[in-house]
Tab-separated table of C-alpha atoms in Angstrom:
chain	number	residue	atom	x	y	z
A	21	LYS	CA	8.858	-11.262	25.640
A	22	ALA	CA	7.926	-10.722	22.005
A	23	GLY	CA	4.805	-8.691	21.312
A	24	VAL	CA	1.940	-9.419	18.966
A	25	THR	CA	3.133	-9.790	15.397
A	26	GLN	CA	1.052	-9.306	12.284
A	27	THR	CA	1.913	-10.189	8.726
A	28	PRO	CA	2.014	-8.738	6.221
A	29	ARG	CA	2.303	-5.128	7.383
A	30	TYR	CA	1.057	-3.720	4.072
A	31	LEU	CA	-1.106	-5.214	1.365
A	32	ILE	CA	-2.587	-3.911	-1.862
A	33	LYS	CA	-5.422	-5.824	-3.500
A	34	THR	CA	-8.054	-5.140	-6.138
A	35	ARG	CA	-11.803	-5.349	-5.820
A	36	GLY	CA	-13.177	-8.873	-5.908
A	37	GLN	CA	-9.996	-10.507	-4.670
A	38	GLN	CA	-9.654	-12.188	-1.317
A	39	VAL	CA	-7.030	-11.658	1.346
A	40	THR	CA	-5.681	-13.528	4.380
A	41	LEU	CA	-4.039	-11.743	7.286
A	42	SER	CA	-2.038	-13.453	9.986
A	43	CYS	CA	-1.565	-12.770	13.693
A	44	SER	CA	0.806	-14.376	16.174
A	45	PRO	CA	-0.186	-13.610	19.776
A	46	ILE	CA	2.114	-13.103	22.722
A	47	SER	CA	3.439	-16.419	23.969
A	48	GLY	CA	0.982	-17.920	26.456
A	49	HIS	CA	-1.948	-15.810	25.294
A	50	ARG	CA	-4.866	-17.889	24.141
A	51	SER	CA	-7.363	-15.251	23.049
A	52	VAL	CA	-7.050	-13.316	19.808
A	53	SER	CA	-9.365	-10.491	18.759
A	54	TRP	CA	-9.495	-8.672	15.444
A	55	TYR	CA	-10.448	-5.040	14.840
A	56	GLN	CA	-10.900	-2.858	11.789
A	57	GLN	CA	-9.697	0.743	12.065
A	58	THR	CA	-10.800	3.408	9.588
A	59	PRO	CA	-10.845	7.221	9.825
A	60	GLY	CA	-14.630	7.283	9.475
A	61	GLN	CA	-15.724	4.404	11.699
A	62	GLY	CA	-12.836	4.291	14.166
A	63	LEU	CA	-11.969	0.983	15.815
A	64	GLN	CA	-14.590	-1.679	15.259
A	65	PHE	CA	-14.576	-5.181	16.716
A	66	LEU	CA	-14.615	-7.983	14.155
A	67	PHE	CA	-14.384	-11.187	16.178
A	68	GLU	CA	-12.608	-12.993	18.996
A	69	TYR	CA	-11.168	-16.488	19.036
A	70	PHE	CA	-10.282	-18.542	22.076
A	71	SER	CA	-9.210	-22.185	22.064
A	72	GLU	CA	-9.854	-22.371	18.322
A	73	THR	CA	-13.499	-21.307	18.793
A	74	GLN	CA	-15.131	-18.025	17.858
A	75	ARG	CA	-16.341	-16.473	21.129
A	76	ASN	CA	-17.644	-13.086	20.029
A	77	LYS	CA	-18.560	-11.557	16.713
A	78	GLY	CA	-19.062	-7.946	15.626
A	79	ASN	CA	-21.452	-6.563	13.016
A	80	PHE	CA	-19.578	-7.367	9.845
A	81	PRO	CA	-20.796	-9.261	6.772
A	82	GLY	CA	-20.017	-12.918	6.245
A	83	ARG	CA	-17.219	-11.977	3.844
A	84	PHE	CA	-15.135	-11.473	6.964
A	85	SER	CA	-14.106	-14.709	8.606
A	86	GLY	CA	-11.387	-15.976	10.841
A	87	ARG	CA	-9.908	-18.981	12.485
A	88	GLN	CA	-7.497	-19.891	15.225
A	89	PHE	CA	-4.990	-22.699	15.276
A	90	SER	CA	-3.955	-24.945	18.130
A	91	ASN	CA	-0.872	-22.787	18.771
A	92	SER	CA	-3.211	-19.769	19.219
A	93	ARG	CA	-2.068	-18.125	15.994
A	94	SER	CA	-4.989	-16.637	14.110
A	95	GLU	CA	-5.853	-15.711	10.566
A	96	MET	CA	-8.621	-13.550	9.209
A	97	ASN	CA	-9.912	-13.742	5.675
A	98	VAL	CA	-11.847	-11.216	3.648
A	99	SER	CA	-13.421	-12.483	0.457
A	100	THR	CA	-14.749	-10.498	-2.507
A	101	LEU	CA	-12.943	-7.341	-1.435
A	102	GLU	CA	-14.706	-3.995	-1.702
A	103	LEU	CA	-13.188	-0.503	-1.782
A	104	GLY	CA	-14.648	0.115	1.677
A	105	ASP	CA	-12.582	-2.718	3.123
A	106	SER	CA	-9.496	-0.508	2.908
A	107	ALA	CA	-8.448	-0.143	6.523
A	108	LEU	CA	-5.896	-0.945	9.190
A	109	TYR	CA	-6.639	-4.405	10.571
A	110	LEU	CA	-5.476	-4.848	14.137
A	111	CYS	CA	-5.033	-8.021	16.069
A	112	ALA	CA	-4.975	-8.091	19.866
A	113	SER	CA	-4.107	-10.938	22.185
A	114	SER	CA	-4.950	-11.554	25.820
A	115	LEU	CA	-4.335	-14.330	28.288
A	116	THR	CA	-7.861	-15.619	28.241
A	117	SER	CA	-11.350	-14.757	27.059
A	118	GLY	CA	-14.041	-12.767	28.803
A	119	GLY	CA	-13.626	-10.572	31.832
A	120	HIS	CA	-11.350	-7.577	31.605
A	121	ASN	CA	-8.171	-9.177	30.405
A	122	GLU	CA	-5.787	-6.573	29.035
A	123	GLN	CA	-5.562	-6.744	25.282
A	124	PHE	CA	-2.174	-6.229	23.667
A	125	PHE	CA	-2.342	-4.929	20.128
A	126	GLY	CA	-0.086	-5.645	17.205
A	127	PRO	CA	1.041	-2.928	14.760
A	128	GLY	CA	-1.671	-3.854	12.274
A	129	THR	CA	-1.880	-4.746	8.602
A	130	ARG	CA	-2.642	-1.829	6.292
A	131	LEU	CA	-4.943	-3.129	3.522
A	132	THR	CA	-5.578	-1.009	0.463
A	133	VAL	CA	-8.243	-2.122	-2.003
A	134	LEU	CA	-8.014	-0.569	-5.479
B	29	GLN	CA	-25.573	3.024	16.965
B	30	GLN	CA	-22.639	4.614	18.737
B	31	GLN	CA	-22.396	3.098	22.193
B	32	VAL	CA	-19.540	5.311	23.338
B	33	LYS	CA	-19.370	8.982	22.375
B	34	GLN	CA	-15.965	10.635	22.656
B	35	SER	CA	-15.102	14.317	22.413
B	36	PRO	CA	-13.376	16.351	21.200
B	37	GLN	CA	-12.208	14.831	17.912
B	38	SER	CA	-8.990	16.806	18.081
B	39	LEU	CA	-7.219	18.888	20.667
B	40	ILE	CA	-4.206	21.183	20.593
B	41	VAL	CA	-2.538	22.303	23.824
B	42	GLN	CA	0.714	23.942	24.790
B	43	LYS	CA	3.379	22.017	26.666
B	44	GLY	CA	2.463	21.925	30.358
B	45	GLY	CA	-1.261	22.266	29.657
B	46	ILE	CA	-3.922	19.827	30.869
B	47	PRO	CA	-5.850	18.311	27.960
B	48	ILE	CA	-9.180	16.748	28.922
B	49	ILE	CA	-10.915	14.116	26.812
B	50	ASN	CA	-14.478	13.118	27.567
B	51	CYS	CA	-16.524	9.997	26.936
B	52	ALA	CA	-20.192	9.202	27.512
B	53	TYR	CA	-21.924	5.846	27.391
B	54	GLU	CA	-25.504	4.630	27.497
B	55	ASN	CA	-25.486	1.026	28.631
B	56	THR	CA	-25.205	0.620	32.395
B	57	ALA	CA	-24.079	-2.987	31.874
B	58	PHE	CA	-20.629	-1.719	30.882
B	59	ASP	CA	-18.349	-2.504	33.770
B	60	TYR	CA	-14.790	-1.578	32.889
B	61	PHE	CA	-13.490	1.592	31.299
B	62	PRO	CA	-9.990	1.632	29.770
B	63	TRP	CA	-8.182	4.339	27.846
B	64	TYR	CA	-5.831	3.503	25.009
B	65	GLN	CA	-3.036	5.544	23.450
B	66	GLN	CA	-2.031	5.079	19.823
B	67	PHE	CA	1.023	6.489	18.085
B	68	PRO	CA	1.244	6.603	14.269
B	69	GLY	CA	2.199	3.245	12.812
B	70	LYS	CA	1.496	1.425	16.074
B	71	GLY	CA	-1.408	-0.422	17.561
B	72	PRO	CA	-3.270	1.024	20.558
B	73	ALA	CA	-1.725	0.416	23.981
B	74	LEU	CA	-3.532	0.372	27.315
B	75	LEU	CA	-2.859	3.574	29.243
B	76	ILE	CA	-5.069	3.402	32.319
B	77	ALA	CA	-8.400	1.816	33.263
B	78	ILE	CA	-11.076	2.269	35.917
B	79	ARG	CA	-13.939	0.245	37.376
B	80	PRO	CA	-17.351	1.850	38.054
B	81	ASP	CA	-17.019	1.579	41.845
B	82	VAL	CA	-14.170	4.134	41.813
B	83	SER	CA	-14.580	7.847	41.018
B	84	GLU	CA	-10.963	8.638	40.194
B	85	LYS	CA	-7.750	6.845	39.356
B	86	LYS	CA	-4.272	8.291	38.838
B	87	GLU	CA	-1.270	6.745	37.186
B	88	GLY	CA	1.625	9.125	36.833
B	89	ARG	CA	0.462	12.160	34.861
B	90	PHE	CA	-2.723	10.427	33.680
B	91	THR	CA	-5.997	10.609	35.632
B	92	ILE	CA	-9.391	9.111	34.904
B	93	SER	CA	-12.443	10.749	36.446
B	94	PHE	CA	-15.588	8.657	36.479
B	95	ASN	CA	-19.159	9.862	37.039
B	96	LYS	CA	-21.410	6.815	37.261
B	97	SER	CA	-24.702	8.723	37.601
B	98	ALA	CA	-23.959	10.825	34.514
B	99	LYS	CA	-22.527	7.817	32.659
B	100	GLN	CA	-19.442	9.814	31.756
B	101	PHE	CA	-15.713	9.418	32.222
B	102	SER	CA	-12.784	11.564	31.239
B	103	LEU	CA	-9.017	11.472	30.833
B	104	HIS	CA	-6.832	14.296	32.140
B	105	ILE	CA	-3.158	14.545	31.222
B	106	MET	CA	-1.213	16.652	33.717
B	107	ASP	CA	1.832	18.649	32.612
B	108	SER	CA	1.405	17.456	29.017
B	109	GLN	CA	4.529	16.956	26.920
B	110	PRO	CA	5.112	16.865	23.133
B	111	GLY	CA	5.710	13.115	23.517
B	112	ASP	CA	2.084	12.754	24.611
B	113	SER	CA	0.978	13.723	21.097
B	114	ALA	CA	-1.032	10.698	19.960
B	115	THR	CA	-4.569	9.515	19.394
B	116	TYR	CA	-6.461	8.580	22.542
B	117	PHE	CA	-9.382	6.182	22.638
B	118	CYS	CA	-11.769	5.592	25.465
B	119	ALA	CA	-13.361	2.164	25.553
B	120	VAL	CA	-15.860	0.138	27.489
B	121	TYR	CA	-16.029	-3.546	28.259
B	122	ASN	CA	-19.357	-5.252	28.371
B	123	GLN	CA	-19.821	-8.247	30.631
B	124	GLY	CA	-19.204	-10.572	27.698
B	125	GLY	CA	-15.663	-9.269	27.450
B	126	LYS	CA	-16.234	-7.345	24.222
B	127	LEU	CA	-14.254	-4.098	23.929
B	128	ILE	CA	-16.105	-1.148	22.361
B	129	PHE	CA	-14.104	1.955	21.427
B	130	GLY	CA	-14.930	5.630	21.203
B	131	GLN	CA	-14.144	7.511	17.991
B	132	GLY	CA	-10.760	8.742	19.186
B	133	THR	CA	-9.205	12.124	19.988
B	134	GLU	CA	-6.123	13.321	18.164
B	135	LEU	CA	-4.011	15.235	20.679
B	136	SER	CA	-1.202	17.556	19.680
B	137	VAL	CA	1.005	19.068	22.383
B	138	LYS	CA	2.977	22.055	21.085
B	139	PRO	CA	6.467	22.744	22.507
């Protein structure tokens, strides 16, 4: 069974640009969550999507947005990039939403903002 | 506001030693306590998890101890090996299914 895949694995952008990251969950998984990982702040929850609807949202500005498609694949978008957005962005999938469903993480997309 | 406090930030032990990583939480509504292991270049992977009605859980060389009254839980790694060198994160689930992570502990096991 293939794991969670994220594309691209590495990305370099400049301030003010926007970026779209993609996540393909494990087959059969319908929930996708996104996290930002930085050395200073650790792993922080961005948002969760289930059945194409945002179910949970973390404390991030509106520049961070996401969506989920009918095949459960998800994208997250960051507009007007800032230097502080440089981070590893992780996607995790689980069978369903809520409860204590195990989350399976992808390898992440390393975003560098210059 | 840090909802889960993890310590230490880094830990170095000799092969065969028993590293212990501690986490403390404030909100008694948290009801599930997993530990994740992350190797460089990889995403975190679930290692072991415990519910608050259990005081200890073992899986292989990994043990979680849980103290509900103190709102603390810890990870012990028995007979640690160099291959256990990784970053470990404690986490909590709230009843809404949101996963909140501790700051992480970088463990190095020396041969």
